[in-house]
Coordinates of C-alpha atoms and ligand atoms in Angstrom, one line a residue:
Chain A
X1 CA 54.3 84.5 15.4
X2 CA 51.1 86.4 15.9
X3 CA 48.5 84.3 17.5
X4 CA 45.2 83.4 15.8
X5 CA 42.1 84.2 17.9
X6 CA 38.6 85.6 17.6
X7 CA 40.1 89.0 18.4
X8 CA 42.6 88.7 15.5
X9 CA 39.7 88.0 13.2
X10 CA 37.8 91.0 14.5
X11 CA 40.9 93.2 14.2
X12 CA 41.7 92.1 10.7
X13 CA 38.1 92.4 9.7
X14 CA 38.3 96.1 10.6
X15 CA 41.4 96.7 8.5
X16 CA 40.6 94.7 5.4
X17 CA 42.7 91.7 6.4
X18 CA 45.9 93.5 5.7
X19 CA 47.7 92.4 8.9
X20 CA 47.9 88.6 8.5
X21 CA 51.4 87.3 8.5
X22 CA 52.8 84.5 6.4
X23 CA 52.2 81.3 8.3
X24 CA 55.8 80.1 7.9
X25 CA 59.1 81.5 6.5
X26 CA 60.7 80.1 3.4
X27 CA 64.4 80.5 4.1
X28 CA 67.4 79.4 2.1
X29 CA 69.2 76.4 3.7
X30 CA 72.0 77.0 6.2
X31 CA 75.3 75.1 5.9
X32 CA 74.6 73.0 8.9
X33 CA 71.8 71.9 11.3
X34 CA 71.8 69.8 14.5
X35 CA 69.1 67.7 12.9
X36 CA 67.5 67.4 9.4
X37 CA 64.2 65.8 8.7
X38 CA 63.6 64.8 5.1
X39 CA 59.9 65.0 4.1
X40 CA 57.5 67.8 5.2
X41 CA 54.5 65.5 5.5
X42 CA 52.6 65.3 8.8
X43 CA 55.1 62.8 10.3
X44 CA 58.2 64.8 9.3
X45 CA 56.7 68.1 10.5
X46 CA 55.5 66.6 13.8
X47 CA 58.9 65.0 14.3
X48 CA 60.5 68.4 14.0
X49 CA 57.9 70.1 16.2
X50 CA 58.4 67.6 19.1
X51 CA 62.2 67.8 18.7
X52 CA 61.9 71.4 19.6
X53 CA 59.0 71.3 22.0
X54 CA 59.9 68.1 24.0
X55 CA 63.7 68.0 23.6
X56 CA 64.8 71.6 23.0
X57 CA 66.5 70.8 19.7
X58 CA 65.6 73.8 17.5
X59 CA 68.4 74.1 15.0
X60 CA 66.4 71.9 12.7
X61 CA 65.6 71.9 8.9
X62 CA 62.7 70.1 7.3
X63 CA 63.5 69.4 3.7
X64 CA 60.7 68.8 1.2
X65 CA 61.0 68.1 -2.5
X66 CA 57.6 69.5 -3.3
X67 CA 55.2 71.6 -1.2
X68 CA 54.6 70.8 2.4
X69 CA 51.7 68.4 3.0
X70 CA 51.6 67.6 -0.8
X71 CA 52.3 63.9 -0.2
X72 CA 50.0 61.4 1.4
X73 CA 49.3 63.9 4.2
X74 CA 47.3 66.0 1.8
X75 CA 45.8 63.0 -0.1
X76 CA 44.2 60.9 2.6
X77 CA 40.7 60.5 3.8
X78 CA 41.5 61.7 7.3
X79 CA 40.1 58.8 9.4
X80 CA 41.3 58.9 12.9
X81 CA 40.9 55.9 15.2
X82 CA 43.0 53.9 17.6
X83 CA 41.1 50.6 17.9
X84 CA 44.0 48.4 16.9
X85 CA 44.5 44.8 18.2
X86 CA 48.1 44.7 19.3
X87 CA 49.4 46.5 22.4
X88 CA 52.2 48.5 20.8
X89 CA 49.8 49.8 18.1
X90 CA 47.1 50.7 20.5
X91 CA 49.7 52.6 22.6
X92 CA 51.0 54.8 19.7
X93 CA 47.7 55.3 17.9
X94 CA 45.9 56.2 21.1
X95 CA 48.6 58.6 22.0
X96 CA 48.1 60.2 18.6
X97 CA 44.3 60.3 18.9
X98 CA 44.5 61.9 22.3
X99 CA 47.0 64.5 21.0
X100 CA 44.5 65.3 18.2
X101 CA 42.0 66.3 20.8
X102 CA 44.1 69.2 22.0
X103 CA 46.0 69.9 18.7
X104 CA 44.1 73.0 17.7
X105 CA 44.9 74.6 21.1
X106 CA 48.4 73.4 21.3
X107 CA 49.3 74.6 17.8
X108 CA 47.0 77.6 17.8
X109 CA 45.4 76.6 14.5
X110 CA 42.0 75.1 13.9
X111 CA 42.7 71.5 12.6
X112 CA 38.9 70.8 12.7
X113 CA 39.3 67.6 14.7
X114 CA 35.9 66.1 14.7
X115 CA 35.5 63.1 17.1
X116 CA 32.3 62.0 15.4
X117 CA 32.9 58.3 16.0
X118 CA 34.1 55.5 13.7
X119 CA 32.2 52.2 13.1
X120 CA 33.9 49.3 11.5
X121 CA 31.2 47.0 10.2
X122 CA 31.2 43.3 10.8
X123 CA 29.7 41.5 7.8
X124 CA 31.0 38.0 8.2
X125 CA 31.0 35.7 11.3
X126 CA 34.8 35.8 11.1
X127 CA 34.7 39.6 11.4
X128 CA 32.3 39.4 14.3
X129 CA 34.7 37.3 16.3
X130 CA 37.6 39.5 15.2
X131 CA 36.0 42.7 16.3
X132 CA 34.7 41.3 19.5
X133 CA 38.3 40.2 20.2
X134 CA 39.5 43.7 19.4
X135 CA 36.9 45.3 21.7
X136 CA 38.2 43.1 24.6
X137 CA 41.8 43.9 23.8
X138 CA 40.9 47.6 23.6
X139 CA 39.3 47.4 27.1
X140 CA 42.5 46.0 28.5
X141 CA 44.5 48.7 26.7
X142 CA 42.4 51.5 28.0
X143 CA 41.1 52.4 24.5
X144 CA 37.3 53.2 24.6
X145 CA 35.6 51.0 22.0
X146 CA 32.5 48.9 22.1
X147 CA 30.9 46.0 20.2
X148 CA 27.5 47.1 18.9
X149 CA 24.6 45.2 17.3
X150 CA 22.9 45.9 14.0
X151 CA 20.1 47.9 15.4
X152 CA 22.6 50.3 17.1
X153 CA 24.4 50.6 13.8
X154 CA 21.2 51.6 12.1
X155 CA 20.5 54.2 14.7
X156 CA 24.0 55.7 14.2
X157 CA 23.8 55.5 10.4
X158 CA 20.2 55.8 9.2
X159 CA 21.2 55.6 5.5
X160 CA 22.8 52.1 5.9
X161 CA 21.2 48.9 4.5
X162 CA 21.6 46.2 7.1
X163 CA 20.5 43.3 4.9
X164 CA 22.7 43.9 1.8
X165 CA 22.7 41.5 -1.1
X166 CA 26.0 39.8 -0.3
X167 CA 26.9 40.6 3.3
X168 CA 24.3 41.6 5.9
X169 CA 25.5 43.9 8.7
X170 CA 26.0 41.7 11.8
X171 CA 27.2 44.5 14.1
X172 CA 30.3 46.7 14.4
X173 CA 33.2 47.9 16.4
X174 CA 32.4 51.4 17.5
X175 CA 34.9 54.0 18.7
X176 CA 33.0 57.1 19.7
X177 CA 36.1 59.2 20.1
X178 CA 37.5 58.4 16.7
X179 CA 36.7 60.8 13.8
X180 CA 38.3 63.0 11.2
X181 CA 40.4 66.2 11.0
X182 CA 41.4 68.6 8.3
X183 CA 44.5 67.1 6.7
X184 CA 46.0 70.2 5.2
X185 CA 45.5 72.1 8.4
X186 CA 47.4 69.5 10.4
X187 CA 50.5 70.0 8.1
X188 CA 50.1 73.8 8.1
X189 CA 49.7 74.0 11.9
X190 CA 52.8 72.0 12.6
X191 CA 54.7 73.9 9.9
X192 CA 53.7 77.2 11.4
X193 CA 54.7 76.1 14.9
X194 CA 58.0 74.8 13.7
X195 CA 58.8 78.0 11.8
X196 CA 57.8 80.0 15.0
X197 CA 60.5 78.0 16.9
X198 CA 63.1 79.1 14.4
X199 CA 63.2 75.9 12.4
X200 CA 63.7 76.1 8.6
X201 CA 61.2 74.5 6.3
X202 CA 62.8 74.2 2.9
X203 CA 60.3 73.4 0.2
X204 CA 61.0 72.6 -3.5
X205 CA 64.3 71.0 -2.4
X206 CA 64.8 67.3 -3.1
X207 CA 67.4 65.3 -1.2
X208 CA 69.5 63.6 -3.9
X209 CA 72.2 61.9 -1.9
X210 CA 73.4 61.1 1.6
X211 CA 77.0 61.4 2.7
X212 CA 78.4 59.1 5.4
X213 CA 81.7 58.9 7.1
X214 CA 82.9 56.0 9.3
X215 CA 79.4 54.5 9.3
X216 CA 77.7 57.7 10.4
X217 CA 75.8 60.4 8.5
X218 CA 77.7 63.5 7.6
X219 CA 75.6 65.5 5.2
X220 CA 72.8 65.5 2.6
X221 CA 73.1 66.6 -0.9
X222 CA 70.1 68.5 -2.2
X223 CA 68.9 70.4 -5.2
X224 CA 69.8 73.5 -3.1
X225 CA 73.3 72.3 -2.2
X226 CA 75.1 70.3 0.5
X227 CA 73.9 70.6 4.1
X228 CA 75.7 69.1 7.0
X229 CA 74.0 67.4 10.0
X230 CA 74.8 64.9 12.7
X231 CA 71.2 63.5 12.8
X232 CA 69.1 62.7 9.9
X233 CA 65.4 61.5 10.1
X234 CA 64.0 60.0 6.9
X235 CA 60.3 60.5 7.0
X236 CA 59.3 60.2 3.3
X237 CA 56.5 57.5 3.3
X238 CA 56.3 55.9 -0.2
X239 CA 59.8 57.2 -1.1
X240 CA 61.6 55.5 1.9
X241 CA 63.3 52.8 -0.2
X242 CA 64.8 55.5 -2.4
X243 CA 66.2 57.4 0.6
X244 CA 67.4 54.3 2.3
X245 CA 69.2 53.3 -1.0
X246 CA 71.0 56.7 -0.9
X247 CA 72.3 55.7 2.6
X248 CA 73.2 52.2 1.5
X249 CA 70.6 50.0 3.1
X250 CA 67.3 48.3 2.1
X251 CA 64.0 48.4 3.9
X252 CA 61.2 45.8 4.2
X253 CA 58.9 48.2 2.3
X254 CA 57.1 48.2 -1.0
X255 CA 55.4 51.2 -2.5
X256 CA 51.9 50.9 -3.9
X257 CA 49.2 53.3 -5.0
X258 CA 46.1 53.9 -2.8
X259 CA 43.3 56.1 -4.1
X260 CA 40.3 58.0 -2.9
X261 CA 37.4 59.9 -4.4
X262 CA 34.8 62.4 -3.4
X263 CA 31.2 62.9 -4.5
X264 CA 29.3 66.1 -5.2
X265 CA 28.3 67.8 -1.9
X266 CA 25.0 66.9 -0.5
X267 CA 23.1 67.9 2.7
X268 CA 24.1 66.2 5.9
X269 CA 23.4 62.5 5.6
X270 CA 25.9 60.7 7.8
X271 CA 27.6 62.1 10.8
X272 CA 29.9 59.2 11.7
X273 CA 32.7 57.4 9.8
X274 CA 31.8 54.0 8.4
X275 CA 34.3 51.4 7.3
X276 CA 33.1 48.2 5.6
X277 CA 36.2 46.0 5.3
X278 CA 34.6 42.9 3.9
X279 CA 33.0 44.6 0.9
X280 CA 36.1 46.9 0.8
X281 CA 35.1 50.5 1.1
X282 CA 34.7 53.2 3.6
X283 CA 33.1 56.6 3.7
X284 CA 32.6 59.8 5.7
X285 CA 30.9 63.1 4.9
X286 CA 33.1 66.1 4.9
X287 CA 32.0 69.4 6.4
X288 CA 31.5 70.7 2.8
X289 CA 29.0 67.9 2.3
X290 CA 31.0 65.6 0.0
X291 CA 31.1 61.9 0.6
X292 CA 34.7 61.0 1.1
X293 CA 35.3 57.5 -0.2
X294 CA 38.3 55.1 -0.1
X295 CA 39.0 51.5 -0.8
X296 CA 41.9 49.1 -1.3
X297 CA 45.4 49.6 -2.7
X298 CA 46.7 48.4 -6.0
X299 CA 48.7 45.2 -5.6
X300 CA 51.8 46.1 -7.6
X301 CA 54.8 48.4 -7.0
X302 CA 53.9 51.9 -8.3
X303 CA 55.2 55.4 -7.9
X304 CA 52.7 57.2 -10.2
X305 CA 50.2 58.7 -7.7
X306 CA 47.4 57.3 -9.9
X307 CA 45.0 54.5 -9.1
X308 CA 43.4 51.8 -11.2
X309 CA 39.9 52.4 -12.5
X310 CA 38.7 48.9 -11.5
X311 CA 39.4 49.7 -7.9
X312 CA 37.1 52.7 -8.1
X313 CA 34.5 50.5 -9.5
X314 CA 35.0 47.9 -6.8
X315 CA 34.8 50.5 -4.0
X316 CA 31.8 52.3 -5.4
X317 CA 30.0 48.9 -5.9
X318 CA 30.7 48.0 -2.2
X319 CA 29.4 51.3 -1.0
X320 CA 26.2 51.4 -3.2
X321 CA 25.5 48.0 -1.7
X322 CA 25.9 49.3 1.8
X323 CA 24.3 52.8 1.2
X324 CA 21.8 52.4 -1.6
X325 CA 21.1 56.2 -1.7
X326 CA 24.7 56.6 -3.1
X327 CA 23.7 55.2 -6.5
X328 CA 22.4 58.6 -7.6
X329 CA 25.5 60.5 -6.5
X330 CA 28.0 61.9 -9.0
X331 CA 31.7 61.4 -8.1
X332 CA 33.6 64.6 -8.6
X333 CA 37.3 63.9 -8.0
X334 CA 39.6 61.0 -7.7
X335 CA 43.3 60.9 -6.8
X336 CA 46.1 58.6 -5.5
X337 CA 49.0 58.6 -3.1
X338 CA 52.0 56.3 -2.9
X339 CA 51.9 54.4 0.4
X340 CA 54.7 52.4 2.1
X341 CA 53.6 48.9 2.9
X342 CA 55.4 46.6 5.4
X343 CA 54.8 42.9 5.7
X344 CA 53.0 43.1 9.1
X345 CA 51.2 46.3 8.1
X346 CA 52.8 48.1 11.1
X347 CA 55.1 51.1 10.9
X348 CA 58.9 51.3 11.3
X349 CA 60.4 53.8 13.8
X350 CA 63.9 52.8 14.0
X351 CA 67.6 53.3 14.1
X352 CA 69.3 52.1 10.9
X353 CA 72.6 50.5 10.0
X354 CA 74.0 54.0 9.5
X355 CA 74.8 56.0 12.7
X356 CA 72.7 59.1 13.1
X357 CA 70.1 58.1 10.5
X358 CA 66.6 57.2 11.7
X359 CA 63.7 56.1 9.7
X360 CA 60.0 56.7 10.3
X361 CA 58.0 54.9 7.6
X362 CA 55.7 52.0 6.8
X363 CA 52.5 53.8 7.9
X364 CA 51.1 52.6 4.7
X365 CA 47.4 53.2 4.2
X366 CA 46.8 54.4 7.8
X367 CA 49.2 57.0 9.0
X368 CA 47.2 60.2 9.1
X369 CA 45.7 59.2 12.4
X370 CA 49.1 58.6 13.9
X371 CA 50.8 61.9 13.0
X372 CA 51.1 63.4 16.4
X373 CA 52.0 60.2 18.2
X374 CA 54.5 59.2 15.6
X375 CA 56.2 62.7 15.7
X376 CA 56.3 62.4 19.5
X377 CA 57.9 59.0 19.4
X378 CA 60.2 59.8 16.5
X379 CA 61.5 63.0 18.2
X380 CA 62.4 61.0 21.3
X381 CA 64.3 58.4 19.1
X382 CA 66.2 61.1 17.2
X383 CA 67.0 63.2 20.3
X384 CA 68.2 60.3 22.5
X385 CA 69.5 58.0 19.8
X386 CA 67.4 55.3 21.5
X387 CA 63.7 54.5 21.2
X388 CA 61.3 55.4 24.0
X389 CA 58.4 53.2 25.1
X390 CA 56.2 54.2 22.2
X391 CA 58.7 53.4 19.5
X392 CA 60.6 50.5 21.0
X393 CA 58.5 47.7 19.5
X394 CA 58.6 49.2 16.0
X395 CA 62.3 48.8 15.3
X396 CA 63.7 47.2 12.1
X397 CA 65.0 44.3 14.2
X398 CA 61.5 43.0 14.6
X399 CA 61.7 41.5 11.1
X400 CA 64.9 39.7 11.8
X401 CA 63.7 38.4 15.1
X402 CA 60.2 37.5 13.9
X403 CA 58.5 39.8 16.5
X404 CA 55.9 41.1 14.1
X405 CA 53.2 43.5 15.1
X406 CA 50.5 41.9 13.0
X407 CA 47.8 44.3 12.2
X408 CA 47.2 43.0 8.7
X409 CA 44.4 40.7 10.0
X410 CA 43.0 43.4 12.3
X411 CA 43.0 46.2 9.7
X412 CA 41.7 44.1 6.8
X413 CA 41.4 47.0 4.5
X414 CA 43.1 50.4 4.3
X415 CA 43.4 52.4 7.5
Chain B
X1 CA 44.6 49.8 -16.7
X2 CA 47.7 47.6 -16.7
X3 CA 47.7 45.0 -19.6
X4 CA 50.3 42.1 -19.6
X5 CA 50.7 39.4 -22.2
X6 CA 50.6 36.0 -20.6
X7 CA 53.6 34.1 -22.1
X8 CA 51.7 30.8 -21.8
X9 CA 48.4 31.5 -23.4
X10 CA 49.4 34.5 -25.4
X11 CA 46.4 36.5 -24.2
X12 CA 46.7 40.2 -23.5
X13 CA 45.4 40.0 -20.0
X14 CA 43.8 42.9 -18.1
X15 CA 45.0 43.7 -14.6
X16 CA 41.7 42.3 -13.3
X17 CA 42.6 38.9 -14.6
X18 CA 46.0 38.9 -12.9
X19 CA 47.4 38.7 -9.4
X20 CA 50.6 40.5 -8.6
X21 CA 53.3 38.4 -6.8
X22 CA 56.0 40.9 -6.0
X23 CA 59.7 41.2 -6.7
X24 CA 61.1 38.5 -8.9
X25 CA 64.4 36.6 -8.9
X26 CA 64.9 36.7 -5.2
X27 CA 67.7 34.3 -4.0
X28 CA 66.0 31.9 -1.7
X29 CA 67.7 31.4 1.7
X30 CA 67.7 27.9 2.9
X31 CA 69.3 25.5 5.4
X32 CA 72.7 26.8 6.3
X33 CA 72.0 30.4 5.2
X34 CA 72.9 33.2 7.6
X35 CA 70.4 35.2 9.5
X36 CA 71.2 38.1 7.2
X37 CA 70.4 36.1 4.1
X38 CA 67.1 35.0 5.6
X39 CA 66.2 38.5 6.6
X40 CA 66.9 39.9 3.2
X41 CA 65.2 37.0 1.3
X42 CA 62.1 37.3 3.4
X43 CA 61.7 41.0 3.9
X44 CA 64.1 43.4 2.2
X45 CA 62.9 44.6 -1.2
X46 CA 64.5 46.8 -3.9
X47 CA 61.2 48.6 -4.4
X48 CA 62.9 50.7 -7.2
X49 CA 61.7 53.9 -8.8
X50 CA 62.0 52.6 -12.4
X51 CA 62.6 49.2 -13.9
X52 CA 61.1 46.4 -11.8
X53 CA 61.2 42.7 -12.4
X54 CA 58.2 41.0 -10.9
X55 CA 56.0 37.9 -10.6
X56 CA 52.5 37.8 -11.8
X57 CA 49.9 35.0 -12.0
X58 CA 47.3 34.7 -14.7
X59 CA 44.8 33.8 -12.0
X60 CA 41.6 34.3 -13.9
X61 CA 43.1 32.7 -17.0
X62 CA 45.4 29.8 -17.4
X63 CA 46.4 30.0 -13.7
X64 CA 50.1 30.0 -14.4
X65 CA 52.8 32.2 -12.8
X66 CA 55.0 34.3 -15.1
X67 CA 57.4 37.2 -15.0
X68 CA 57.1 40.8 -16.2
X69 CA 59.5 43.7 -16.5
X70 CA 57.7 47.0 -15.9
X71 CA 58.5 50.6 -15.0
X72 CA 57.1 51.7 -11.6
X73 CA 57.2 55.4 -12.6
X74 CA 55.6 55.3 -16.1
X75 CA 53.8 51.9 -15.9
X76 CA 55.4 51.0 -19.3
X77 CA 55.7 47.2 -19.7
X78 CA 59.0 46.1 -21.2
X79 CA 58.1 42.5 -21.6
X80 CA 56.8 39.3 -20.0
X81 CA 58.6 35.9 -19.9
X82 CA 58.2 32.4 -18.5
X83 CA 58.5 31.5 -14.8
X84 CA 61.1 28.8 -15.2
X85 CA 64.2 31.0 -15.2
X86 CA 66.3 32.5 -12.4
X87 CA 67.1 35.7 -14.3
X88 CA 65.5 37.8 -17.0
X89 CA 66.3 36.9 -20.7
X90 CA 69.3 38.7 -22.1
X91 CA 67.4 40.2 -25.0
X92 CA 64.9 41.8 -22.6
X93 CA 67.7 43.2 -20.5
X94 CA 69.4 44.6 -23.6
X95 CA 66.1 46.2 -24.8
X96 CA 65.6 47.9 -21.4
X97 CA 69.2 49.2 -21.3
X98 CA 68.6 50.8 -24.7
X99 CA 65.4 52.4 -23.6
X100 CA 66.8 53.6 -20.2
X101 CA 70.4 54.5 -20.6
X102 CA 70.8 55.4 -16.9
X103 CA 69.5 52.1 -15.6
X104 CA 71.9 50.3 -13.3
X105 CA 70.9 46.8 -14.4
X106 CA 68.6 44.1 -13.1
X107 CA 70.7 43.0 -10.1
Ligands
LIG501 C1 44.2 57.8 -0.7 C2 44.7 57.7 0.7 C3 43.8 57.6 1.8 C4 44.3 57.5 3.1 N1 43.4 57.5 4.1 C5 43.8 57.5 5.4 C6 42.9 57.6 6.5 O1 41.7 57.8 6.3 N2 43.4 57.7 7.7 C7 44.7 57.5 8.0 O2 45.1 57.5 9.1 N3 45.7 57.4 7.0 C8 45.2 57.4 5.7 N4 46.1 57.4 4.6 C9 47.6 57.2 4.9 C10 48.2 58.5 5.3 O3 47.9 59.5 4.3 C11 49.7 58.4 5.4 O4 50.1 57.3 6.2 C12 50.4 59.6 6.0 O5 49.9 60.8 5.4 C13 51.9 59.6 5.8 O6 52.4 60.8 6.2 P1 54.0 61.1 6.0 O7 54.2 62.4 6.6 O8 54.7 59.9 6.5 O9 54.1 61.1 4.4 P2 53.8 62.2 3.3 O10 52.7 63.1 3.6 O11 53.7 61.4 2.0 O12 55.1 63.0 3.3 C14 56.4 62.6 2.8 C15 57.0 63.7 2.1 O13 58.4 63.4 1.7 C16 58.7 64.1 0.6 N5 59.8 63.5 -0.1 C17 59.9 62.3 -0.7 N6 61.1 62.1 -1.3 C18 61.9 63.2 -0.9 C19 63.2 63.6 -1.2 N7 64.1 62.8 -1.9 N8 63.6 64.8 -0.7 C20 62.8 65.6 0.0 N9 61.5 65.3 0.3 C21 61.0 64.1 -0.2 C22 57.4 64.0 -0.3 O14 57.3 65.0 -1.3 C23 56.3 64.1 0.8 O15 55.8 65.4 0.9 C24 45.7 57.5 3.3 C25 46.6 57.5 2.2 C26 46.1 57.7 0.9 C27 47.1 57.8 -0.2
LIG502 ZN1 47.7 32.6 -19.2

């Protein structure tokens, strides 16, 4: 792999950009791999990357039914934060956030991580208490967050209206080192690094069946033939129930649509990420100038990657209330992704009833921020056949044992 | 927008008038059930790609719970029916079978 650098840009500039290589190879699948990852989203690619980097397992294939990063990884609103309430969540999300800080250097590709800061607005007294509690919990967990009052919110976000018609802004939970990154670049950077380690990324290849023998995985059947493996990581987000079904077990997951939209580009107006969970909307401004907007999920099971129009209306209403200047903006694009929801709104990184099969799913509406931490923890689980400290609390056994990691109250809305 | 016919008041109700209630016809675990049965009743879901039987409530209408059969891949609605049953009506199952020959059945 030829490294990207300022010199490379200068060199290519002088020879009409004829020397750039393909970022990753597109090989045909081999007969057998030491490990197969299903799903080339951020989580699958990061799992493969850390399998190679941290555990020396490089005879790995990542199998993707569409194009890499074309699932939720390429459809999300890229908010990165780690201000969760429960200790296991804070640990894995903060690991991820800290890996984002050095990701561009580590992977030699600019993922445009922008730690511009994230505010979660408190607009009811219940939320005030909730976020103050989270700020205290974060202090104990070593995650830098701070409770701020309305005047500080206004300083950080001059376009905000503090005394909205329904819910005045009473303060907020501020994480200065949260922010955004470029989602496609995260997928591409991991893919390029995996390919450079000799791993095979096989796109346009759907897994259609899973073969087991004596309670352990033997092979996967794909649209490009049968491929043997002793370790199989299922990292397919909204499609997890389908893959689990192929291996003969069920998951505590339901798939629903979550959607987002962007406005026409405007001049810089807001340089932090704002989430307003009570009125149900959140917004950041992309480097291109578009306002990137998201809201809630649809409540019913859905695999169509579309969203309901009334949710767009609800989200835009909430944001116009909070940022009156938005009322004149045109919305340019809207899209949806299928997210994998668990009952406690926490992910699953776990062994499964089938030997050699591991599942990484349930990130739901908020798993872009966790990609590097999740890949790190998942690689350890797959390599050692046992979870390390980051993954231990996220096993499937927590449902049976009632050990929930309840973030549904803490997160309120998507991500 | 999803539109379901409420089997009680006969209204074609918009999604905004309705509240989804998740997978239907779950076998309730109770006193004496195994841990496995409790776990699967409380948490494990079919979450199928295709025909889904589910519970809905006409929350901004008559307020009653009812059932719907719907495709999660096309959003086609096959039919709605009353809440007081433990399995879908035979005619509805037959109608869906005819429409989706590959379908493995409601259980
Ligand atoms: C609109 C929207 C906004 C969001 N906003 C945020 C946010 O601001 N911050 C945040 O942290 N998170 C956010 N999320 C959530 C985040 O996008 C996801 O949690 C995360 O991207 C999941 O990554 P993944 O790698 O697990 O899944 P994906 O990126 O979906 O990858 C799974 C891959 O598996 C493939 N696959 C499926 N079935 C098969 C098969 N049978 N064979 C082979 N391959 C298969 C799919 O094609 C897909 O590419 C948002 C999500 C959406 C939809
Ligand atoms: Zn009714």
